[in-house]
Short mmCIF file of C-alpha atoms in Angstrom, two decimals:
data_model
loop_
_atom_site.label_atom_id
_atom_site.label_comp_id
_atom_site.label_asym_id
_atom_site.label_seq_id
_atom_site.Cartn_x
_atom_site.Cartn_y
_atom_site.Cartn_z
CA UNK A 1 65.14 71.22 55.59
CA UNK A 2 66.46 68.24 53.60
CA UNK A 3 69.26 68.22 51.22
CA UNK A 4 69.13 65.59 48.32
CA UNK A 5 72.42 64.40 47.27
CA UNK A 6 75.39 66.54 48.31
CA UNK A 7 75.20 67.60 52.05
CA UNK A 8 76.50 70.70 53.56
CA UNK A 9 79.38 70.29 55.88
CA UNK A 10 78.65 71.53 59.47
CA UNK A 11 81.21 69.88 61.69
CA UNK A 12 84.99 70.14 61.67
CA UNK A 13 86.18 66.61 60.33
CA UNK A 14 89.22 64.62 61.13
CA UNK A 15 92.48 66.55 60.56
CA UNK A 16 93.64 64.08 58.10
CA UNK A 17 91.70 66.23 55.56
CA UNK A 18 93.39 69.52 56.53
CA UNK A 19 96.37 70.53 54.74
CA UNK A 20 98.89 72.79 56.55
CA UNK A 21 99.73 76.22 55.03
CA UNK A 22 102.09 79.50 55.80
CA UNK A 23 99.39 81.47 57.05
CA UNK A 24 100.13 83.60 60.24
CA UNK A 25 97.46 85.16 62.50
CA UNK A 26 98.64 87.13 65.63
CA UNK A 27 96.93 89.68 67.86
CA UNK A 28 97.40 93.41 66.57
CA UNK A 29 94.78 95.36 68.63
CA UNK A 30 96.53 95.93 71.76
CA UNK A 31 100.01 96.84 70.27
CA UNK A 32 98.58 99.32 67.51
CA UNK A 33 96.54 100.90 70.12
CA UNK A 34 99.49 101.44 72.26
CA UNK A 35 101.69 102.77 69.38
CA UNK A 36 99.08 105.30 68.24
CA UNK A 37 98.18 106.83 71.85
CA UNK A 38 102.27 106.83 72.37
CA UNK A 39 102.70 108.68 68.86
CA UNK A 40 99.80 111.08 70.00
CA UNK A 41 101.39 112.03 73.26
CA UNK A 42 104.88 112.27 71.39
CA UNK A 43 106.39 109.66 73.81
CA UNK A 44 108.47 107.78 71.37
CA UNK A 45 111.09 110.51 70.99
CA UNK A 46 111.20 111.28 74.65
CA UNK A 47 111.87 107.67 75.55
CA UNK A 48 114.63 107.20 72.57
CA UNK A 49 116.23 110.23 74.12
CA UNK A 50 116.94 108.40 77.11
CA UNK A 51 118.82 105.59 75.64
CA UNK A 52 121.31 106.26 72.87
CA UNK A 53 122.66 102.75 71.90
CA UNK A 54 121.39 99.45 71.89
CA UNK A 55 117.66 98.56 71.33
CA UNK A 56 115.21 101.53 70.90
CA UNK A 57 113.99 102.20 74.34
CA UNK A 58 110.40 103.23 72.72
CA UNK A 59 110.21 99.87 71.25
CA UNK A 60 110.90 97.93 74.24
CA UNK A 61 108.46 99.94 76.57
CA UNK A 62 105.71 99.86 73.75
CA UNK A 63 106.10 96.04 74.00
CA UNK A 64 105.94 95.93 77.88
CA UNK A 65 102.86 98.20 78.04
CA UNK A 66 101.34 96.07 75.26
CA UNK A 67 102.02 92.81 76.89
CA UNK A 68 100.58 94.21 80.38
CA UNK A 69 97.41 94.82 78.57
CA UNK A 70 97.47 91.38 76.85
CA UNK A 71 98.74 88.62 79.17
CA UNK A 72 100.77 90.08 81.96
CA UNK A 73 102.76 87.39 83.46
CA UNK A 74 106.60 88.58 83.78
CA UNK A 75 109.17 90.34 82.25
CA UNK A 76 110.63 86.91 81.09
CA UNK A 77 107.39 85.90 79.72
CA UNK A 78 107.10 89.28 77.89
CA UNK A 79 110.56 88.71 76.51
CA UNK A 80 109.29 85.47 75.05
CA UNK A 81 106.09 86.92 73.85
CA UNK A 82 107.91 89.59 71.52
CA UNK A 83 110.71 87.51 70.51
CA UNK A 84 109.02 84.13 69.52
CA UNK A 85 107.05 86.37 66.89
CA UNK A 86 108.94 88.20 64.36
CA UNK A 87 105.84 90.34 62.98
CA UNK A 88 105.47 91.83 66.51
CA UNK A 89 109.28 92.52 66.52
CA UNK A 90 108.69 94.32 63.22
CA UNK A 91 105.79 96.29 64.56
CA UNK A 92 108.00 97.35 67.39
CA UNK A 93 111.01 98.04 65.03
CA UNK A 94 113.37 95.74 67.17
CA UNK A 95 115.87 93.15 66.29
CA UNK A 96 115.61 89.88 68.63
CA UNK A 97 116.90 90.89 72.08
CA UNK A 98 117.77 89.32 75.36
CA UNK A 99 115.47 89.61 78.46
CA UNK A 100 118.19 91.61 80.29
CA UNK A 101 117.31 94.59 77.56
CA UNK A 102 113.80 94.72 79.32
CA UNK A 103 114.98 94.92 82.76
CA UNK A 104 117.48 97.74 81.65
CA UNK A 105 114.81 99.34 79.94
CA UNK A 106 112.52 99.34 83.11
CA UNK A 107 115.34 100.80 85.18
CA UNK A 108 116.01 103.50 82.80
CA UNK A 109 112.38 104.74 82.69
CA UNK A 110 112.44 104.29 86.55
CA UNK A 111 115.23 106.56 86.83
CA UNK A 112 113.47 109.19 84.54
CA UNK A 113 109.97 108.74 85.76
CA UNK A 114 109.69 112.36 86.66
CA UNK A 115 110.72 113.42 83.19
CA UNK A 116 108.29 111.08 81.56
CA UNK A 117 105.39 111.98 83.56
CA UNK A 118 106.07 116.03 83.49
CA UNK A 119 106.02 115.39 79.48
CA UNK A 120 102.84 113.49 79.74
CA UNK A 121 101.26 116.08 81.89
CA UNK A 122 102.26 119.10 79.79
CA UNK A 123 101.12 117.32 76.68
CA UNK A 124 97.61 116.75 78.09
CA UNK A 125 97.21 120.03 79.27
CA UNK A 126 98.64 121.85 75.81
CA UNK A 127 97.49 119.27 73.27
CA UNK A 128 94.28 117.70 74.54
CA UNK A 129 92.40 120.38 76.45
CA UNK A 130 92.83 118.77 80.08
CA UNK A 131 92.47 121.87 82.04
CA UNK A 132 93.42 120.60 85.55
CA UNK A 133 90.71 122.98 86.87
CA UNK A 134 89.74 120.32 89.34
CA UNK A 135 92.14 117.49 90.25
CA UNK A 136 91.26 114.21 92.38
CA UNK A 137 94.05 112.92 94.47
CA UNK A 138 94.29 109.53 96.51
CA UNK A 139 97.03 107.26 97.60
CA UNK A 140 97.08 103.33 98.07
CA UNK A 141 99.82 100.58 98.70
CA UNK A 142 100.86 97.25 97.12
CA UNK A 143 102.33 94.64 99.02
CA UNK A 144 105.47 92.58 98.01
CA UNK A 145 106.61 88.90 98.75
CA UNK A 146 110.30 90.28 99.38
CA UNK A 147 112.50 91.18 102.30
CA UNK A 148 112.19 94.87 103.21
CA UNK A 149 114.45 97.59 101.58
CA UNK A 150 114.68 101.35 101.51
CA UNK A 151 111.55 101.53 99.18
CA UNK A 152 109.72 98.31 100.35
CA UNK A 153 108.86 98.59 103.97
CA UNK A 154 106.23 98.02 106.33
CA UNK A 155 103.32 100.28 106.87
CA UNK A 156 99.43 100.78 106.85
CA UNK A 157 98.22 98.30 104.32
CA UNK A 158 95.44 99.20 101.98
CA UNK A 159 95.85 95.48 100.67
CA UNK A 160 95.00 94.33 104.04
CA UNK A 161 98.46 92.43 104.19
CA UNK A 162 100.11 94.10 107.34
CA UNK A 163 102.45 91.14 107.34
CA UNK A 164 104.01 92.22 104.29
CA UNK A 165 106.19 95.13 103.22
CA UNK A 166 105.01 97.45 100.67
CA UNK A 167 105.43 100.67 98.53
CA UNK A 168 102.69 103.44 98.69
CA UNK A 169 101.45 105.09 95.32
CA UNK A 170 99.84 108.30 94.87
CA UNK A 171 97.57 109.02 91.95
CA UNK A 172 96.28 112.29 90.62
CA UNK A 173 93.42 112.52 88.13
CA UNK A 174 91.62 115.46 86.23
CA UNK A 175 88.00 115.62 87.03
CA UNK A 176 86.83 116.66 83.78
CA UNK A 177 88.59 114.29 81.52
CA UNK A 178 89.09 111.50 84.05
CA UNK A 179 92.56 111.03 82.51
CA UNK A 180 95.38 110.19 85.15
CA UNK A 181 97.86 113.23 85.10
CA UNK A 182 100.27 112.36 88.13
CA UNK A 183 101.80 109.06 89.85
CA UNK A 184 104.39 109.15 92.86
CA UNK A 185 105.78 106.27 94.42
CA UNK A 186 107.40 106.41 97.99
CA UNK A 187 108.08 103.78 100.67
CA UNK A 188 105.76 101.62 102.21
CA UNK A 189 105.50 103.69 105.74
CA UNK A 190 104.93 106.88 104.01
CA UNK A 191 101.62 108.44 105.44
CA UNK A 192 99.03 110.52 103.07
CA UNK A 193 100.11 113.72 105.16
CA UNK A 194 103.60 113.33 103.88
CA UNK A 195 102.65 111.50 100.43
CA UNK A 196 100.22 114.44 99.76
CA UNK A 197 103.37 117.06 99.15
CA UNK A 198 105.14 114.59 96.65
CA UNK A 199 101.87 114.03 94.73
CA UNK A 200 101.19 117.67 94.51
CA UNK A 201 104.46 118.70 93.62
CA UNK A 202 104.73 116.37 90.70
CA UNK A 203 101.38 118.00 89.40
CA UNK A 204 102.03 121.47 90.27
CA UNK A 205 103.58 122.72 86.88
CA UNK A 206 100.38 121.83 85.08
CA UNK A 207 97.87 123.49 87.57
CA UNK A 208 96.71 126.82 87.24
CA UNK A 209 96.03 129.74 89.73
CA UNK A 210 92.86 128.62 91.48
CA UNK A 211 92.77 125.00 90.57
CA UNK A 212 90.89 123.09 93.16
CA UNK A 213 92.36 119.79 94.75
CA UNK A 214 89.86 117.11 96.14
CA UNK A 215 91.19 114.59 98.54
CA UNK A 216 90.61 112.61 101.59
CA UNK A 217 90.68 113.29 105.27
CA UNK A 218 93.87 111.40 105.56
CA UNK A 219 95.94 114.11 104.05
CA UNK A 220 93.82 116.85 105.51
CA UNK A 221 96.13 118.79 107.64
CA UNK A 222 97.38 122.38 108.59
CA UNK A 223 100.42 122.19 106.82
CA UNK A 224 98.97 120.98 103.55
CA UNK A 225 96.42 123.21 103.57
CA UNK A 226 98.51 126.20 104.24
CA UNK A 227 101.04 125.19 101.39
CA UNK A 228 97.79 125.19 99.02
CA UNK A 229 96.74 128.65 100.34
CA UNK A 230 100.11 130.02 99.85
CA UNK A 231 100.29 128.73 96.35
CA UNK A 232 96.87 130.30 95.56
CA UNK A 233 95.29 126.62 95.11
CA UNK A 234 91.82 125.88 96.37
CA UNK A 235 90.95 122.85 98.05
CA UNK A 236 87.85 120.58 99.18
CA UNK A 237 88.36 117.80 101.53
CA UNK A 238 86.71 115.73 104.07
CA UNK A 239 87.59 116.61 107.73
CA UNK A 240 86.66 115.31 111.06
CA UNK A 241 83.74 116.44 113.04
CA UNK A 242 84.87 118.19 116.26
CA UNK A 243 83.17 118.68 119.78
CA UNK A 244 82.16 122.16 118.57
CA UNK A 245 80.12 120.65 115.61
CA UNK A 246 78.66 118.18 117.98
CA UNK A 247 77.43 120.45 120.67
CA UNK A 248 76.57 123.33 118.31
CA UNK A 249 74.89 121.66 115.43
CA UNK A 250 74.65 117.96 115.70
CA UNK A 251 72.91 117.68 119.08
CA UNK A 252 70.32 120.48 118.08
CA UNK A 253 69.84 118.95 114.34
CA UNK A 254 66.33 119.34 112.90
CA UNK A 255 65.74 118.32 109.29
CA UNK A 256 63.48 121.43 108.57
CA UNK A 257 66.32 123.74 109.69
CA UNK A 258 68.75 122.33 107.49
CA UNK A 259 68.65 122.35 103.57
CA UNK A 260 67.60 119.11 101.87
CA UNK A 261 70.22 118.28 98.92
CA UNK A 262 68.86 117.11 95.61
CA UNK A 263 71.42 114.33 94.66
CA UNK A 264 69.62 112.82 91.91
CA UNK A 265 68.75 109.66 93.74
CA UNK A 266 65.24 109.14 94.28
CA UNK A 267 65.23 107.89 97.90
CA UNK A 268 68.25 109.57 99.32
CA UNK A 269 67.69 111.93 102.21
CA UNK A 270 70.91 114.23 102.82
CA UNK A 271 70.61 117.62 104.67
CA UNK A 272 73.27 120.16 104.62
CA UNK A 273 74.18 123.12 106.57
CA UNK A 274 77.14 125.55 105.63
CA UNK A 275 79.41 127.24 108.18
CA UNK A 276 81.60 130.03 106.94
CA UNK A 277 84.66 131.27 108.59
CA UNK A 278 87.12 133.81 107.72
CA UNK A 279 89.74 131.49 105.87
CA UNK A 280 87.62 128.53 104.95
CA UNK A 281 83.86 127.00 104.66
CA UNK A 282 82.70 123.95 106.39
CA UNK A 283 79.88 122.12 105.17
CA UNK A 284 78.01 119.79 107.48
CA UNK A 285 75.98 116.92 106.13
CA UNK A 286 73.58 114.39 107.60
CA UNK A 287 72.90 111.28 105.47
CA UNK A 288 69.51 109.36 106.77
CA UNK A 289 70.77 106.06 104.83
CA UNK A 290 73.94 106.33 106.51
CA UNK A 291 72.33 106.95 109.81
CA UNK A 292 69.93 103.91 109.56
CA UNK A 293 72.95 101.61 108.24
CA UNK A 294 75.26 102.27 110.98
CA UNK A 295 73.54 100.32 114.07
CA UNK A 296 73.31 97.34 111.87
CA UNK A 297 76.79 97.22 110.51
CA UNK A 298 78.07 98.11 114.01
CA UNK A 299 75.99 95.19 115.61
CA UNK A 300 77.77 92.80 113.15
CA UNK A 301 80.89 93.91 113.68
CA UNK A 302 80.29 93.90 117.63
CA UNK A 303 78.88 90.28 117.42
CA UNK A 304 82.09 89.09 115.83
CA UNK A 305 84.25 90.74 118.72
CA UNK A 306 82.09 89.13 121.34
CA UNK A 307 82.41 85.52 119.76
CA UNK A 308 86.32 86.25 119.74
CA UNK A 309 86.06 87.40 123.13
CA UNK A 310 84.51 84.43 124.17
CA UNK A 311 86.88 82.17 122.29
CA UNK A 312 89.74 83.88 124.06
CA UNK A 313 88.06 83.54 127.41
CA UNK A 314 87.77 79.78 126.81
CA UNK A 315 91.17 79.54 125.79
CA UNK A 316 92.44 80.86 128.94
CA UNK A 317 90.50 79.02 131.26
CA UNK A 318 91.64 75.79 129.65
CA UNK A 319 95.15 77.24 130.23
CA UNK A 320 96.15 77.08 126.81
CA UNK A 321 98.14 79.95 124.63
CA UNK A 322 96.10 82.71 123.08
CA UNK A 323 96.22 83.13 119.39
CA UNK A 324 99.31 85.05 118.00
CA UNK A 325 97.52 88.26 117.48
CA UNK A 326 96.32 88.19 121.34
CA UNK A 327 99.97 88.02 122.43
CA UNK A 328 103.46 89.33 121.81
CA UNK A 329 105.39 86.64 119.62
CA UNK A 330 108.89 88.49 119.93
CA UNK A 331 111.10 85.81 121.27
CA UNK A 332 113.36 88.52 122.83
CA UNK A 333 110.49 90.08 125.08
CA UNK A 334 108.86 88.43 127.96
CA UNK A 335 105.48 90.02 128.64
CA UNK A 336 102.76 89.15 131.01
CA UNK A 337 99.39 89.89 129.71
CA UNK A 338 95.81 89.66 131.35
CA UNK A 339 92.62 89.91 129.97
CA UNK A 340 89.38 90.82 131.70
CA UNK A 341 85.76 90.03 130.55
CA UNK A 342 83.29 92.95 132.37
CA UNK A 343 80.21 91.22 130.55
CA UNK A 344 79.80 88.38 132.62
CA UNK A 345 76.51 87.13 133.60
CA UNK A 346 75.01 88.72 130.32
CA UNK A 347 73.68 86.78 127.34
CA UNK A 348 75.25 87.26 124.00
CA UNK A 349 72.29 89.70 122.95
CA UNK A 350 72.46 91.53 126.00
CA UNK A 351 75.94 92.10 125.93
CA UNK A 352 75.77 93.16 122.21
CA UNK A 353 73.18 95.58 123.02
CA UNK A 354 74.84 97.38 126.03
CA UNK A 355 78.00 97.57 123.94
CA UNK A 356 76.15 99.19 120.91
CA UNK A 357 74.76 101.62 123.39
CA UNK A 358 77.98 102.87 124.69
CA UNK A 359 79.33 102.87 121.06
CA UNK A 360 76.97 105.79 120.26
CA UNK A 361 78.68 108.90 119.77
CA UNK A 362 76.08 111.43 118.24
CA UNK A 363 77.90 111.62 115.00
CA UNK A 364 76.15 108.71 113.26
CA UNK A 365 75.08 109.60 109.76
CA UNK A 366 76.79 112.92 109.87
CA UNK A 367 80.03 114.13 107.86
CA UNK A 368 81.82 117.39 107.12
CA UNK A 369 83.76 118.89 104.24
CA UNK A 370 86.10 121.70 104.35
CA UNK A 371 87.04 124.18 101.70
CA UNK A 372 88.22 127.55 100.98
CA UNK A 373 86.17 127.90 98.00
CA UNK A 374 82.58 128.95 98.13
CA UNK A 375 80.56 126.19 96.76
CA UNK A 376 77.15 125.61 97.12
CA UNK A 377 76.20 122.57 99.55
CA UNK A 378 75.09 120.60 96.50
CA UNK A 379 78.26 121.47 94.51
CA UNK A 380 80.55 120.61 97.50
CA UNK A 381 78.92 117.18 98.05
CA UNK A 382 78.65 116.23 94.38
CA UNK A 383 82.52 117.10 93.58
CA UNK A 384 83.73 115.30 96.55
CA UNK A 385 81.66 112.23 95.73
CA UNK A 386 83.03 112.56 91.89
CA UNK A 387 86.35 111.63 93.78
CA UNK A 388 85.11 107.80 93.51
CA UNK A 389 86.36 107.86 89.99
CA UNK A 390 89.91 107.73 91.34
CA UNK A 391 88.90 104.79 93.34
CA UNK A 392 87.71 103.08 90.05
CA UNK A 393 91.34 104.05 88.59
CA UNK A 394 92.68 102.21 91.67
CA UNK A 395 90.70 99.24 91.16
CA UNK A 396 91.35 99.10 87.45
CA UNK A 397 95.01 99.13 87.84
CA UNK A 398 95.16 96.62 90.86
CA UNK A 399 92.76 94.34 89.78
CA UNK A 400 92.12 94.55 85.87
CA UNK A 401 95.56 95.61 84.64
CA UNK A 402 97.05 93.94 87.68
CA UNK A 403 99.64 96.25 89.58
CA UNK A 404 100.92 92.78 91.11
CA UNK A 405 102.87 90.75 90.91
CA UNK A 406 106.08 92.98 90.28
CA UNK A 407 108.80 90.56 89.70
CA UNK A 408 111.72 92.76 90.03
CA UNK A 409 113.61 94.07 93.01
CA UNK A 410 115.88 96.72 92.21
CA UNK A 411 114.56 100.09 93.26
CA UNK A 412 114.64 101.60 89.66
CA UNK A 413 113.10 98.50 88.06
CA UNK A 414 110.14 98.80 90.66
CA UNK A 415 109.54 102.31 89.65
CA UNK A 416 109.60 101.33 86.01
CA UNK A 417 107.40 98.41 86.65
CA UNK A 418 104.57 100.56 88.18
CA UNK A 419 105.04 103.40 85.44
CA UNK A 420 104.31 100.49 82.96
CA UNK A 421 101.05 99.96 84.94
CA UNK A 422 100.51 103.64 84.80
CA UNK A 423 101.04 103.91 81.10
CA UNK A 424 98.99 101.09 80.29
CA UNK A 425 96.09 102.55 82.38
CA UNK A 426 96.66 105.82 80.41
CA UNK A 427 96.03 103.94 77.04
CA UNK A 428 92.62 102.65 78.46
CA UNK A 429 91.80 106.21 80.00
CA UNK A 430 92.87 107.78 76.18
CA UNK A 431 90.47 105.38 74.65
CA UNK A 432 87.77 106.33 76.98
CA UNK A 433 88.19 110.21 76.53
CA UNK A 434 88.29 109.84 72.70
CA UNK A 435 85.13 107.65 72.44
CA UNK A 436 82.42 108.74 74.80
CA UNK A 437 80.60 105.47 73.89
CA UNK A 438 83.40 103.82 76.13
CA UNK A 439 83.08 105.97 79.21
CA UNK A 440 81.01 103.21 81.22
CA UNK A 441 82.76 100.28 79.67
CA UNK A 442 85.17 98.46 82.21
CA UNK A 443 88.91 98.21 81.63
CA UNK A 444 88.84 94.29 81.13
CA UNK A 445 86.39 94.42 78.34
CA UNK A 446 88.46 97.03 76.50
CA UNK A 447 91.54 95.13 77.18
CA UNK A 448 89.61 91.74 75.78
CA UNK A 449 88.21 93.48 72.76
CA UNK A 450 92.00 94.90 71.65
CA UNK A 451 93.19 91.43 72.38
CA UNK A 452 90.92 89.58 70.34
CA UNK A 453 91.47 91.77 67.07
CA UNK A 454 94.00 90.26 64.93
CA UNK A 455 95.74 90.04 61.59
CA UNK A 456 96.08 87.36 59.62
CA UNK A 457 98.67 86.91 56.69
CA UNK A 458 97.79 84.65 53.91
CA UNK A 459 100.63 83.41 51.90
CA UNK A 460 99.64 82.67 48.24
CA UNK A 461 101.04 79.92 46.06
CA UNK A 462 103.18 82.57 44.49
CA UNK A 463 104.49 83.98 47.67
CA UNK A 464 102.38 86.86 47.68
CA UNK A 465 101.15 87.83 50.88
CA UNK A 466 97.47 89.03 51.83
CA UNK A 467 96.81 90.75 55.10
CA UNK A 468 93.24 90.32 56.70
CA UNK A 469 91.95 91.90 59.80
CA UNK A 470 89.55 89.54 61.84
CA UNK A 471 87.49 89.45 65.15
CA UNK A 472 85.97 92.81 64.93
CA UNK A 473 83.59 93.86 67.49
CA UNK A 474 81.63 97.21 68.52
CA UNK A 475 84.66 98.05 70.89
CA UNK A 476 87.58 97.90 68.62
CA UNK A 477 85.67 98.99 65.56
CA UNK A 478 85.01 102.14 67.15
CA UNK A 479 88.70 102.37 68.59
CA UNK A 480 90.02 101.63 64.91
CA UNK A 481 87.42 102.96 62.73
CA UNK A 482 85.72 105.71 64.62
CA UNK A 483 82.22 104.18 64.33
CA UNK A 484 80.25 101.17 65.64
CA UNK A 485 79.60 98.32 63.30
CA UNK A 486 76.52 99.09 61.08
CA UNK A 487 76.81 102.89 61.20
#
């Protein structure tokens, strides 16, 4: 199409044609969402009651959680983000403040984390119909670039950083609503058996008699199971296959003698058998997919180990020092190590084949669950698989909201910074809980949508201000207007 005479401008011309104005635009979506969720949970009075002088603690914590969901660099940058924008300070009902106020705020909520978490738990139970009939529990760790302390200690690292000290974190999640309902923070050398009791006691107040706790084999042990039984609770957990299981059931396994489980996946073949004991029920399962995949995966690992052994042998034959992981690096210990290579004379493929045959235990493809509640084989498997939702919660906290880096070092401030991440995840989870359309939307997309939603203040010639909201998309429209665009 041609235009005669006046042409339509489609490109941004040189800045000389522009005139400056006093209009202000700033992101408002995240901070408004955090404020709204906090008010619904009645958190501001709880927070303000912890600090009676100076800046309002609820404003500082709302700002920290909003920043965590927006930019997430450091406490110092969070201070700059809030203080450089008077409109944000006005939204938070704060006067300009120094960054030390934020560190003191973190320490304050860290000291009182149990009181805050208990309030959230009871509010979700009483006001949001979060029944806690079934609760998923799991534990992870985060490492620190710091020297060990009473809290930051070396231990088994889920971050795959055994060279760094860490803290361990426990989460509890309601099965029906998928809302996080519990948080515990323990020293980095705390194992799951011990940490289980801390997490359980933290949420115990909200549980009812007969609530079922679902957790991994790492926390399964007689003391923990006995504790749940004494409190009239139910449990569902994975457990190890013992010799009796292998001799009496696995060695004689026939598909037609076990029950085929319909998991809803078209090509998945899983068979189950229920063993009833006086105080518990064991559920044995066989997965054809797992059985078929194990040899291939194990072969890949054995091939890597063979190449490592071969490289070590070559190093020793050349009279060089082995790599640090094959020797003791402590300067105060004198050790004499020797290595033997029993597979000499075999080719790489023959050696791997022999090692693969020797690694077969007869348990391949089998696994077992244990419970003191009489589930069907299908129910037990599906409920245990649903526990994957807490793994997704950990992934959201660690990789999308970004639990690390934690740039504070006092014990109370570390507690507080982890609680900030928990509150940020709670805000996202509450958005999903209130809007079913967001249940399958990842955390990063919800965060991005809230961050994009902006308020522009247009200042006219007479000084009158006009407020214009912009950057609507279907996610923030759903959250703020309760409907998707065009409906």
